[in-house]
Short mmCIF file of C-alpha atoms in Angstrom, two decimals:
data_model
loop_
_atom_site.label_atom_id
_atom_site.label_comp_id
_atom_site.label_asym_id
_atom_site.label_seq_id
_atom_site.Cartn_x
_atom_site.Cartn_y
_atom_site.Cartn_z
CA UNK B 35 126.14 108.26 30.02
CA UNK B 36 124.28 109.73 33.18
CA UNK B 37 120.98 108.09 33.61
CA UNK B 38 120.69 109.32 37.13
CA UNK B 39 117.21 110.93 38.11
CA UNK B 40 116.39 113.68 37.89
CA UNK B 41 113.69 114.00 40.42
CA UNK B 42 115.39 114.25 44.43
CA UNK B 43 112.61 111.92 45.52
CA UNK B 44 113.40 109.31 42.47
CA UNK B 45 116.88 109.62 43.69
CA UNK B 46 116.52 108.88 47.15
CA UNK B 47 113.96 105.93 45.85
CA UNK B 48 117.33 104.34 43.59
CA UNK B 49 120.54 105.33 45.91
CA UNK B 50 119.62 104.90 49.91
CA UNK B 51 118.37 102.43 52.47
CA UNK B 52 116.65 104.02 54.61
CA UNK B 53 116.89 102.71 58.23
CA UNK B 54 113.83 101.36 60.45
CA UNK B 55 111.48 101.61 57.21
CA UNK B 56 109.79 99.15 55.64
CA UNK B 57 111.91 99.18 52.25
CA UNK B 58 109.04 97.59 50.09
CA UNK B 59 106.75 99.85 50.69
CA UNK B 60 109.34 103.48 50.41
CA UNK B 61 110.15 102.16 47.16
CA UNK B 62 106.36 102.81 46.56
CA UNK B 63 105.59 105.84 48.57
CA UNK B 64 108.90 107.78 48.01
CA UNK B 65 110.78 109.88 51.01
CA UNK B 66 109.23 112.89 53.38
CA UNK B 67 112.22 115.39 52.56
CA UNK B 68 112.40 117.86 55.75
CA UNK B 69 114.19 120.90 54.50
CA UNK B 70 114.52 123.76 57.30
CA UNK B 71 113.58 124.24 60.86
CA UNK B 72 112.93 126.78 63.77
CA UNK B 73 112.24 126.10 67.05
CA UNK B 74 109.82 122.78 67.97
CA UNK B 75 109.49 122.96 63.78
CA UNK B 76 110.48 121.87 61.03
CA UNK B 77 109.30 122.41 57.16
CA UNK B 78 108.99 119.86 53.86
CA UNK B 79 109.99 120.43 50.19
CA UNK B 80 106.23 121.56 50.14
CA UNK B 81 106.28 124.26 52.08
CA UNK B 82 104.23 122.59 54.97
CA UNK B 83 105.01 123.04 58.74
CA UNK B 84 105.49 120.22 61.45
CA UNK B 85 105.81 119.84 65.08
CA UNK B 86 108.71 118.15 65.30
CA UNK B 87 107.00 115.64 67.87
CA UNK B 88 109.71 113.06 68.74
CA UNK B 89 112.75 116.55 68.34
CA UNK B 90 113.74 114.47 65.34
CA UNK B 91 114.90 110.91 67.09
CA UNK B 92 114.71 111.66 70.80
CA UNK B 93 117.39 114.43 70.44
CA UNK B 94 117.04 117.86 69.22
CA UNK B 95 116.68 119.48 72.36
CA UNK B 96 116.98 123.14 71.54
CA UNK B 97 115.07 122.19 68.52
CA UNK B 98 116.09 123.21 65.31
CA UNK B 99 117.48 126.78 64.89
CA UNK B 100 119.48 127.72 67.91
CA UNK B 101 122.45 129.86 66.24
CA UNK B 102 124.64 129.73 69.01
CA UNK B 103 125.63 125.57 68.41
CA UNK B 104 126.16 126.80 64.54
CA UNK B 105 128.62 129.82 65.62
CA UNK B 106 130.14 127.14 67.69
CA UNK B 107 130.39 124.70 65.00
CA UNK B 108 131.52 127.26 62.51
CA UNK B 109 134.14 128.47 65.06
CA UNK B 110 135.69 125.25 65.32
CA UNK B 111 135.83 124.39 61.99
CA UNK B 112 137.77 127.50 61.24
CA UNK B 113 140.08 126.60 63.83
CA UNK B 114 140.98 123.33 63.89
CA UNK B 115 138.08 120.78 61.75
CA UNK B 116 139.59 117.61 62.81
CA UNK B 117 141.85 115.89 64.87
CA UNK B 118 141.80 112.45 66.98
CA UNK B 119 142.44 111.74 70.74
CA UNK B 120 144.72 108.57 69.67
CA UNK B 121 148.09 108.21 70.98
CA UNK B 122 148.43 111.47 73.58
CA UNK B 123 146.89 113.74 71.15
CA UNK B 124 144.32 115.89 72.26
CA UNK B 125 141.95 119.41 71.45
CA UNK B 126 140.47 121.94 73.71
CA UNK B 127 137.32 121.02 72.64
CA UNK B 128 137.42 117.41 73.76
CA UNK B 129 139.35 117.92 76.72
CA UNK B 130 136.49 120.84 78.17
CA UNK B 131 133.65 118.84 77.36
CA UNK B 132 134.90 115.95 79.38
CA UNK B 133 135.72 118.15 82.21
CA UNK B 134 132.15 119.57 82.30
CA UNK B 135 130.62 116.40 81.74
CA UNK B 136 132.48 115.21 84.89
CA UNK B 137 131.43 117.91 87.01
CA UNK B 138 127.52 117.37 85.91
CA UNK B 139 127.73 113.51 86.20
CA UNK B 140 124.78 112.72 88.63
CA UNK B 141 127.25 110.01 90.69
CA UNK B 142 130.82 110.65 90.71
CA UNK B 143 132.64 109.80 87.98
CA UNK B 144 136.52 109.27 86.90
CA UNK B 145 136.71 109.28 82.78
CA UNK B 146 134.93 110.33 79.76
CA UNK B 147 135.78 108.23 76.62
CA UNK B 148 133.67 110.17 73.42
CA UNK B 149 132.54 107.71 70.32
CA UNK B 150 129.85 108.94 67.20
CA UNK B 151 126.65 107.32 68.59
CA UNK B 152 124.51 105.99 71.44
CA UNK B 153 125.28 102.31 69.96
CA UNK B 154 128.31 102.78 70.22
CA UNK B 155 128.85 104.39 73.09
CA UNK B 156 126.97 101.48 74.50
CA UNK B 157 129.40 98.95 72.38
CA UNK B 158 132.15 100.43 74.14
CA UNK B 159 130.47 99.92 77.93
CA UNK B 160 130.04 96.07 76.72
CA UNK B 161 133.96 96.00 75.70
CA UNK B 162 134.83 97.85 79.37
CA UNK B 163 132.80 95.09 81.46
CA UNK B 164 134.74 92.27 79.74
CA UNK B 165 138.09 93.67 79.88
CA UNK B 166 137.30 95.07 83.74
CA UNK B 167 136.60 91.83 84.75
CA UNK B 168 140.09 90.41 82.94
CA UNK B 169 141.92 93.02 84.39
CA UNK B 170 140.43 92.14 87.94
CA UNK B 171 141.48 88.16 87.52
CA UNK B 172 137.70 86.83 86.89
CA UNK B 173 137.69 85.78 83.24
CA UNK B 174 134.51 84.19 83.78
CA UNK B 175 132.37 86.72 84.57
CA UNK B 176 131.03 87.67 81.09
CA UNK B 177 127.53 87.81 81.28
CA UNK B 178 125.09 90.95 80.69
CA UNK B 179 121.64 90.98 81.60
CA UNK B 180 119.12 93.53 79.87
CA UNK B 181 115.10 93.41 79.42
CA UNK B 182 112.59 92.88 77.44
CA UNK B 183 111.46 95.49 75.69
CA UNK B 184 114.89 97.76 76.90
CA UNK B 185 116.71 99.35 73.52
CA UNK B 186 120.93 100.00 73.68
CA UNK B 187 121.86 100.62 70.04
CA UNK B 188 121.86 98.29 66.57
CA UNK B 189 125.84 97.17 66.80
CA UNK B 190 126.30 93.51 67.10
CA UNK B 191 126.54 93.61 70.35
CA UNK B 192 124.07 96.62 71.44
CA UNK B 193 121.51 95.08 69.42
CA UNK B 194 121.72 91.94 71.27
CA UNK B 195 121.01 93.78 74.68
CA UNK B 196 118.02 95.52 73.02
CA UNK B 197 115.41 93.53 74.07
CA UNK B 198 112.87 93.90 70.48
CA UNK B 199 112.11 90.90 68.54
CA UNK B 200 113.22 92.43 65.29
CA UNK B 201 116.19 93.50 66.42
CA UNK B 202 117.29 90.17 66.32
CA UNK B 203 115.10 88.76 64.08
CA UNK B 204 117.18 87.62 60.78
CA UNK B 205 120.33 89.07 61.73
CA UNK B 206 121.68 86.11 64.16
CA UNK B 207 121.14 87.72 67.51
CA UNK B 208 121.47 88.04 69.90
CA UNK B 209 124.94 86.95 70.52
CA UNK B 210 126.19 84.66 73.13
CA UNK B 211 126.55 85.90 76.93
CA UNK B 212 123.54 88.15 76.52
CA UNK B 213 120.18 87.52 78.91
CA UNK B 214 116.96 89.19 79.39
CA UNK B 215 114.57 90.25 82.33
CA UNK B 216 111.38 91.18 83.14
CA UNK B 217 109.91 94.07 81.34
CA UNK B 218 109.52 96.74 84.18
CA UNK B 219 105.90 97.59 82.70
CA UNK B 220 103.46 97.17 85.46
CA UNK B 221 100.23 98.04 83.29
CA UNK B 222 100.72 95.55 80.98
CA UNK B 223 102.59 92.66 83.37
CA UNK B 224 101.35 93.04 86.64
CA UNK B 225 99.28 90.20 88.25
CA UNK B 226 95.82 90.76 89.22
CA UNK B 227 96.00 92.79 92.83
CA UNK B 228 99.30 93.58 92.76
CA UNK B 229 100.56 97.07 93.95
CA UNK B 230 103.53 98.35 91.89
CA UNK B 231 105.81 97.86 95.13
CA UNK B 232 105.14 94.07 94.70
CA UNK B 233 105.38 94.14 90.79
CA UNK B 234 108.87 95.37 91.47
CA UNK B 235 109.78 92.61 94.04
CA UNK B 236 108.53 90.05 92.03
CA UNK B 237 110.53 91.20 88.82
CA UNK B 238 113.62 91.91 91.13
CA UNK B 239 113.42 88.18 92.54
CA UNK B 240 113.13 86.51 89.28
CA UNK B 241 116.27 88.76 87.69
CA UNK B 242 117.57 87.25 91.43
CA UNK B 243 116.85 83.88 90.28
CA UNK B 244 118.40 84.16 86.55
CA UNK B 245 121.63 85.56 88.68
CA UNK B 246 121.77 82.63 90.97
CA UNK B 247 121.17 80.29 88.06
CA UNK B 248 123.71 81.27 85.91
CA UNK B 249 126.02 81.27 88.40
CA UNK B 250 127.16 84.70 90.16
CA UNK B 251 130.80 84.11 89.09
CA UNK B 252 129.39 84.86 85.33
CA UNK B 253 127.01 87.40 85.48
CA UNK B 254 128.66 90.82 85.14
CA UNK B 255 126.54 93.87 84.38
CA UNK B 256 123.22 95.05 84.49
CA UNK B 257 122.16 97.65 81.23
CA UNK B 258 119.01 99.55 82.47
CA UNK B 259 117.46 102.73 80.99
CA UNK B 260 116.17 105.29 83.28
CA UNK B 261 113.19 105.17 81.32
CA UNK B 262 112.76 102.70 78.62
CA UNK B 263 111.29 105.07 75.61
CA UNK B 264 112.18 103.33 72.44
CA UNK B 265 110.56 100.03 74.04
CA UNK B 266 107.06 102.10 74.46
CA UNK B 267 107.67 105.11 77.15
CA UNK B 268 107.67 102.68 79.89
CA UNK B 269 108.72 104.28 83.96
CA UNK B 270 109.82 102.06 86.51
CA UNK B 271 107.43 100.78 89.28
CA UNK B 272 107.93 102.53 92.37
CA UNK B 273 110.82 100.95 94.35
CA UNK B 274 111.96 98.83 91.16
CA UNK B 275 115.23 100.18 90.99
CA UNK B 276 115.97 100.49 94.94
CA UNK B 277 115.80 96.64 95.12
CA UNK B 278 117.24 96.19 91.68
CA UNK B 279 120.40 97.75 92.53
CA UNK B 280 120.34 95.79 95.77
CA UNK B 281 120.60 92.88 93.67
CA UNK B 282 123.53 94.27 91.89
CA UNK B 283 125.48 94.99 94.94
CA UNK B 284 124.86 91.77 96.36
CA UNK B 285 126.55 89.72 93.59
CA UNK B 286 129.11 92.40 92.79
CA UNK B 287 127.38 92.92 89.18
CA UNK B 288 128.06 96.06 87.73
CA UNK B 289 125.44 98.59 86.79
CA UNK B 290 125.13 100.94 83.13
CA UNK B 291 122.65 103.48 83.04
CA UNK B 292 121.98 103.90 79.15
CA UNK B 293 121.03 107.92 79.47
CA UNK B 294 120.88 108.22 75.58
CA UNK B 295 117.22 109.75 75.07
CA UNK B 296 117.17 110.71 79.64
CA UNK B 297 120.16 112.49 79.37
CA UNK B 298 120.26 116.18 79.89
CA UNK B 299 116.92 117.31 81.12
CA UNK B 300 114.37 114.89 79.47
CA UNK B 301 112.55 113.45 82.44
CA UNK B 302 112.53 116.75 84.59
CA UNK B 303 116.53 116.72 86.03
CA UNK B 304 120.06 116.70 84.44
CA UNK B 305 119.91 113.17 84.05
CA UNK B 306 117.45 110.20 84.34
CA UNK B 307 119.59 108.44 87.09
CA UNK B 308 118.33 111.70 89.13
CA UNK B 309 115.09 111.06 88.75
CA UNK B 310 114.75 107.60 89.25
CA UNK B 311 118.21 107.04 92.13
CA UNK B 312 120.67 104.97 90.54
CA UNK B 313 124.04 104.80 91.15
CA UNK B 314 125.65 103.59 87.97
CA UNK B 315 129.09 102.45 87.30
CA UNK B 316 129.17 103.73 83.76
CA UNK B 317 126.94 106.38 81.99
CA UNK B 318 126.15 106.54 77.93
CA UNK B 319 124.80 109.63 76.43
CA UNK B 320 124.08 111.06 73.01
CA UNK B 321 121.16 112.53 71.45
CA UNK B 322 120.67 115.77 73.31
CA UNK B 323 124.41 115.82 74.30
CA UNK B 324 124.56 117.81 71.23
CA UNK B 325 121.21 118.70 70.73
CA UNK B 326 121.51 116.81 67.38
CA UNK B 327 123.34 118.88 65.95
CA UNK B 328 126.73 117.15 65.51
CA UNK B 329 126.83 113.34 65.78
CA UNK B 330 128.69 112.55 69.25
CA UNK B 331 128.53 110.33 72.40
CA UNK B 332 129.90 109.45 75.83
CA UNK B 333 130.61 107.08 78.43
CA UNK B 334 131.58 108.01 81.43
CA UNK B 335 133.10 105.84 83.81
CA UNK B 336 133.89 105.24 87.58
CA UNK B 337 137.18 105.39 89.17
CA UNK B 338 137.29 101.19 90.00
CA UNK B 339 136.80 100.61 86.00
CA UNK B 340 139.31 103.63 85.15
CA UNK B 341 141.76 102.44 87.71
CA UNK B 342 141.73 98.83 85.89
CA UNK B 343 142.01 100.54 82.53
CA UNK B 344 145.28 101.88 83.54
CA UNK B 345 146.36 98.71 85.01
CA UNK B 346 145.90 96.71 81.92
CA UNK B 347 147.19 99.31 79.95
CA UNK B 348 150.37 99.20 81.80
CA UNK B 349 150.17 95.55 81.66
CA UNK B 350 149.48 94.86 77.81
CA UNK B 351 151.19 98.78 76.66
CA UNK B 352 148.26 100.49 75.24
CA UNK B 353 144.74 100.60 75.14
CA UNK B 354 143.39 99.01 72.29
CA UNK B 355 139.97 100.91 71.55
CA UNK B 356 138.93 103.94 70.23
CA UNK B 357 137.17 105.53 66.54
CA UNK B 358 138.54 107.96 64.20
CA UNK B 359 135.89 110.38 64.88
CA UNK B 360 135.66 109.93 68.69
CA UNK B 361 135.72 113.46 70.51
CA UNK B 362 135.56 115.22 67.20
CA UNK B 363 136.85 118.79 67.98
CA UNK B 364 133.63 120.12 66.09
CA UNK B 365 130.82 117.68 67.79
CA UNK B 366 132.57 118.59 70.57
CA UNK B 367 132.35 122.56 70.57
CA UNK B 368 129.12 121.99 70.06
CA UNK B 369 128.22 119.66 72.78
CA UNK B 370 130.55 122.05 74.97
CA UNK B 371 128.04 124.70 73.86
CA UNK B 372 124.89 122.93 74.83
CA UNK B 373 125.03 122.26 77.57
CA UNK B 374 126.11 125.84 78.05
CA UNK B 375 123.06 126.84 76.55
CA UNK B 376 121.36 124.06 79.12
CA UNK B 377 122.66 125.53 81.98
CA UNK B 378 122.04 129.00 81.03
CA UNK B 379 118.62 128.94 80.25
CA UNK B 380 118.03 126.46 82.97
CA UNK B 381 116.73 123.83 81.15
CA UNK B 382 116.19 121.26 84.02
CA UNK B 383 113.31 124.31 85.54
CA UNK B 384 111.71 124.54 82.42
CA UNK B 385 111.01 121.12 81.90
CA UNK B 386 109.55 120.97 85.46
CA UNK B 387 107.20 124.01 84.61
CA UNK B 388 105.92 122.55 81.43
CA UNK B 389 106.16 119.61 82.01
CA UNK B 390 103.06 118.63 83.97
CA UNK B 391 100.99 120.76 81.07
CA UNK B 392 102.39 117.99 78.92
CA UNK B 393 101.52 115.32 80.89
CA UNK B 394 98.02 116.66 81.58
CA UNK B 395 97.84 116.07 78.16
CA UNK B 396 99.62 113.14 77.69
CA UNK B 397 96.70 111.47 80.39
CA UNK B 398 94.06 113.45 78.22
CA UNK B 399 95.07 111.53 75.10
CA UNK B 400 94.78 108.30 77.02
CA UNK B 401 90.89 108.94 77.60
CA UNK B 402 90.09 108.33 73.69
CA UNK B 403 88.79 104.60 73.15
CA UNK B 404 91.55 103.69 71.19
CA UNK B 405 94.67 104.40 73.77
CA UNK B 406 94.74 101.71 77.00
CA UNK B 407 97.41 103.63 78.60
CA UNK B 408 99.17 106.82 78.59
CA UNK B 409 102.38 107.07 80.35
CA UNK B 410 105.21 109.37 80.51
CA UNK B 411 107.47 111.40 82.50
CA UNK B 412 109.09 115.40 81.80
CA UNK B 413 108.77 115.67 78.34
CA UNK B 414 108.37 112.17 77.07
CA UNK B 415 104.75 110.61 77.01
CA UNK B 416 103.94 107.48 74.96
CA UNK B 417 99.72 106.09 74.12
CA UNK B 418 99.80 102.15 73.96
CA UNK B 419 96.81 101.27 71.69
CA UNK B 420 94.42 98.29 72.46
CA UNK B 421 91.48 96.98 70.65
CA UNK B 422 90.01 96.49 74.47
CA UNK B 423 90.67 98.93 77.15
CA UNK B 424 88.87 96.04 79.55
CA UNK B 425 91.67 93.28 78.24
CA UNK B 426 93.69 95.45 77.33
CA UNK B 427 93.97 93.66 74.05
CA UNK B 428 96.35 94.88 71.42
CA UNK B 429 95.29 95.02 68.02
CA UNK B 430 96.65 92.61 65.45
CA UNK B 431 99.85 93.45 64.31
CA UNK B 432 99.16 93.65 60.68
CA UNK B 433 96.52 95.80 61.13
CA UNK B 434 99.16 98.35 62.03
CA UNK B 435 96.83 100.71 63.53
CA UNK B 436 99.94 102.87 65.59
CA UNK B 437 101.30 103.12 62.29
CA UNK B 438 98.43 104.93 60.49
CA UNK B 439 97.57 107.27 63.68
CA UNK B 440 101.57 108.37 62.79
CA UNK B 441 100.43 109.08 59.04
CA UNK B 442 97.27 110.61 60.54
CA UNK B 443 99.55 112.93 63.13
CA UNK B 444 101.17 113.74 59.82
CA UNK B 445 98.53 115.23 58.29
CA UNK B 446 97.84 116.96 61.11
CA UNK B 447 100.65 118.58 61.24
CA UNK B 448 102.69 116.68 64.13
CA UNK B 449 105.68 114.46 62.94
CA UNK B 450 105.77 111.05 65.22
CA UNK B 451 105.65 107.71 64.41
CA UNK B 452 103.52 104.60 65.07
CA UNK B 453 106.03 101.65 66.19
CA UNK B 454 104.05 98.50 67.37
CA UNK B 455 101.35 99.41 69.40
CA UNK B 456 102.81 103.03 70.41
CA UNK B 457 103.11 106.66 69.32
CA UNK B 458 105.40 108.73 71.14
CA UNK B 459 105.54 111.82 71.67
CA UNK B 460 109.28 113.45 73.38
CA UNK B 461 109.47 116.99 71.39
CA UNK B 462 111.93 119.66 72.05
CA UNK B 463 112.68 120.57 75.62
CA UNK B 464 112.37 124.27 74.86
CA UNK B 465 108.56 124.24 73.83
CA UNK B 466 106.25 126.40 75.74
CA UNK B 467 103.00 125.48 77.22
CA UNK B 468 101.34 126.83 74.28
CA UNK B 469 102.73 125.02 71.95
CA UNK B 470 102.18 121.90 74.38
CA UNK B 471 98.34 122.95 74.28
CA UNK B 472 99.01 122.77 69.96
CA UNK B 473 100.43 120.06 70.22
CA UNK B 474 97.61 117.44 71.75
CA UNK B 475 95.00 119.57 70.20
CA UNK B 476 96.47 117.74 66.63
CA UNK B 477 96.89 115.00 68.31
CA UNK B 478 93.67 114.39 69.48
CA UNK B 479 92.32 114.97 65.96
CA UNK B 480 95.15 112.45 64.46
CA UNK B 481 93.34 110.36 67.48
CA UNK B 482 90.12 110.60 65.95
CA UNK B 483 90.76 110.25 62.13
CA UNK B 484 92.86 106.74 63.52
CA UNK B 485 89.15 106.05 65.12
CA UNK B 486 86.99 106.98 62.05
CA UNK B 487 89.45 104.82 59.50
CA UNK B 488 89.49 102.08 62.48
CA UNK B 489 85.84 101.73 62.32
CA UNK B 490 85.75 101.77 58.21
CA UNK B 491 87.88 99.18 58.29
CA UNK B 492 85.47 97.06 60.64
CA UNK B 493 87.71 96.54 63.10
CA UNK B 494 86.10 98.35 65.93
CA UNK B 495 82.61 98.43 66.41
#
């Protein structure tokens, strides 16, 4: 007997989990069902249209109707759907996309490996530094250092490095071998009277000090986001990284840049490493490597770790890594395709022209009495919320107030969400300045409906 609902939301209430949701409460409130798309938006099962205003999860880039990735995905899958890159076997796609992302690679680089997803592209990196330092005859240096606040992915291990209390919290992480820094965010962790330049050499001595403490001989990476978004939107103090990677060098520590949401324009060049100078050993990317619109990932890596990969592999007879849908000829074509389509249209320019419209009102937004800072850089801007600009106070957490000025942006037509004390805002690299001036305009309003229902709550004056 079928006793399956009827209704789609009713369905979706009895058969999924949805991830980062409270599940209590969707078992109450039911799903938002997003049905269609074009350009920065996207529709409902009601009819009613959205500024997509995080490009789904950091990623749709092109936003959400470019035909050329579906001729390129529809191409593909009429000649050749699937295959793997296990045991010599290869596809055109695969191969050409890791040629091109060689030649675009902001630092020279030797290798592409492809994997599904940002975590795991990030899980493989973690694998690589261990069995680089085996192959190079130091079996004790193990160690990874990431920071507070920094997020790498939800795997065992990529969840450990992300540096967010409920990433860990009930699922036994993080796992052994894994430390944390200083949060780069000088607004909220500078000292009284100290310049950025000095934030950054204090953080860069303590991460010094953890080094030395640990022992040298163990420590043996560094994961660092250009720009930390998922951890609140937060930019590097001036010089931060400069002395950072001087650190690095010193104790021969290798260095990941995790470009999953900086990759491919976001911050106003091809890459965040660009924007910010670092000179990574290995380089993740998803999200926009596809514009969304097939699941796929990458890590590139330097000739020193490729040159031990082959060692070991000659040593032990194969390399022992890899997933069934890594390099997927389809994700591929499409990936191949967009950043075509980046390079054509000269993505990188664009985001420099709009971009400081969208920052303008990015610091706009961070006037309103509810917003302490407002931070950003390209097309990413995040609003920290405080109960005291002066403080800087947050509000209490179970007030959730970032979480209804998301369900206000809602209303208001802007799709975004309210995660701790932030609301972010990244949407799709192609949107004009129009659309920018749209955009704030419903934020602003979202602002001030958070204010009014702040206020009948009592918990602002």
């Amino acid at each position: 007997m079928n006793d399956r609902p009827n209704s789609l939301h009713a369905l979706d209430r009895q058969s999924l989990v949805h991830p980062y949701t409270n599940l209590a409460v969707h078992q109450e409130v039911g799903p938002h069902v997003i049905t269609g798309g074009e350009g920065i938006y996207v529709v409902d099962d009601q009819g009613k249209r959205y500024i997509e205003g995080l490009a789904g999860l950091f990623c749709a880039g092109l936003g959400f109707s470019e035909p050329r990735l579906v001729e390129a995905a529809t191409r593909q899958l009429k000649t050749m759907p699937f295959y793997h890159s296990f045991a010599h076997k290869s596809t055109e796609p695969g191969i050409r996309l890791a040629d091109k992302l060689l030649e675009m690679a902001p630092v020279p680089m030797s290798k592409v490996f492809f994997a599904g997803s940002g975590s795991e592209a990030n899980d493989t990196a973690i694998k690589l530094v261990w069995y680089y330092n085996n192959a190079v005859g130091r079996p004790e240096k193990k160690k990874i250092i990431s920071r507070r606040k920094a997020y790498h992915g939800v795997t065992v291990a990529t969840a450990s490095l992300t540096g967010l209390p409920f990433n860990h919290r009930d699922f036994d992480l993080p796992i052994a071998n894994i430390l944390h820094t200083d949060c780069p965010h000088y607004w909220r962790f500078a000292e009284a009277g100290e310049s950025e330049e000095d934030f950054a050499t204090r953080l860069v001595a303590n991460l010094e000090a953890m080094i030395l403490e640990e022992g040298p001989e163990t420590v043996a990476a560094f994961f660092a986001e250009p720009v930390m978004v998922s951890g609140g939107v937060i930019t590097p103090p001036r010089t931060y990284f400069e002395k950072l990677q001087a650190v690095l060098m010193k104790y021969d520590i290798l260095l990941v840049a995790d470009e999953v949401i900086c990759g491919f324009g976001r911050t106003g060049n091809m890459f965040g490493s660009e924007t910010y100078g670092l000179k990574p050993d290995m380089i993740s990317c998803a999200k926009q490597l596809s514009a969304a619109y097939m699941p796929i990932s990458a890590l590139m890596i330097n000739e020193k770790i490729s040159d031990a990969l082959l060692d070991q592999s000659r040593k032990i007879g194969t390399f022992s890594h890899g997933y069934t849908y890594g390099g997927h000829p389809v994700a591929a074509a499409v990936a191949l395709e967009a950043l075509t389509i980046y390079q054509e249209i000269d993505i990188v320019s664009h985001v420099r022209t709009v971009g400081p419209r969208f920052q303008e009102g990015i610091a706009k937004l961070g006037q309103h009495p509810l917003i302490g800072e407002a931070r950003g850089v390209g097309l990413v801007g995040g609003l920290e919320f405080v109960k005291d600009k002066v403080t800087k106070e947050n509000f209490p957490p179970a007030w959730q107030v970032a979480n209804h000025a998301g369900k206000f942006a809602t209303e208001r037509g802007v799709l975004t969400r309210g995660l701790g004390d932030m609301v972010s805002l990244c949407p799709a690299m192609i949107i004009s300045e129009d659309e920018i001036d749209d955009l704030m305009k419903r934020m602003q309003l979202a602002l001030d409906d958070t204010l009014s229902w702040a206020r009948s709550q009592g918990y602002i004056a």
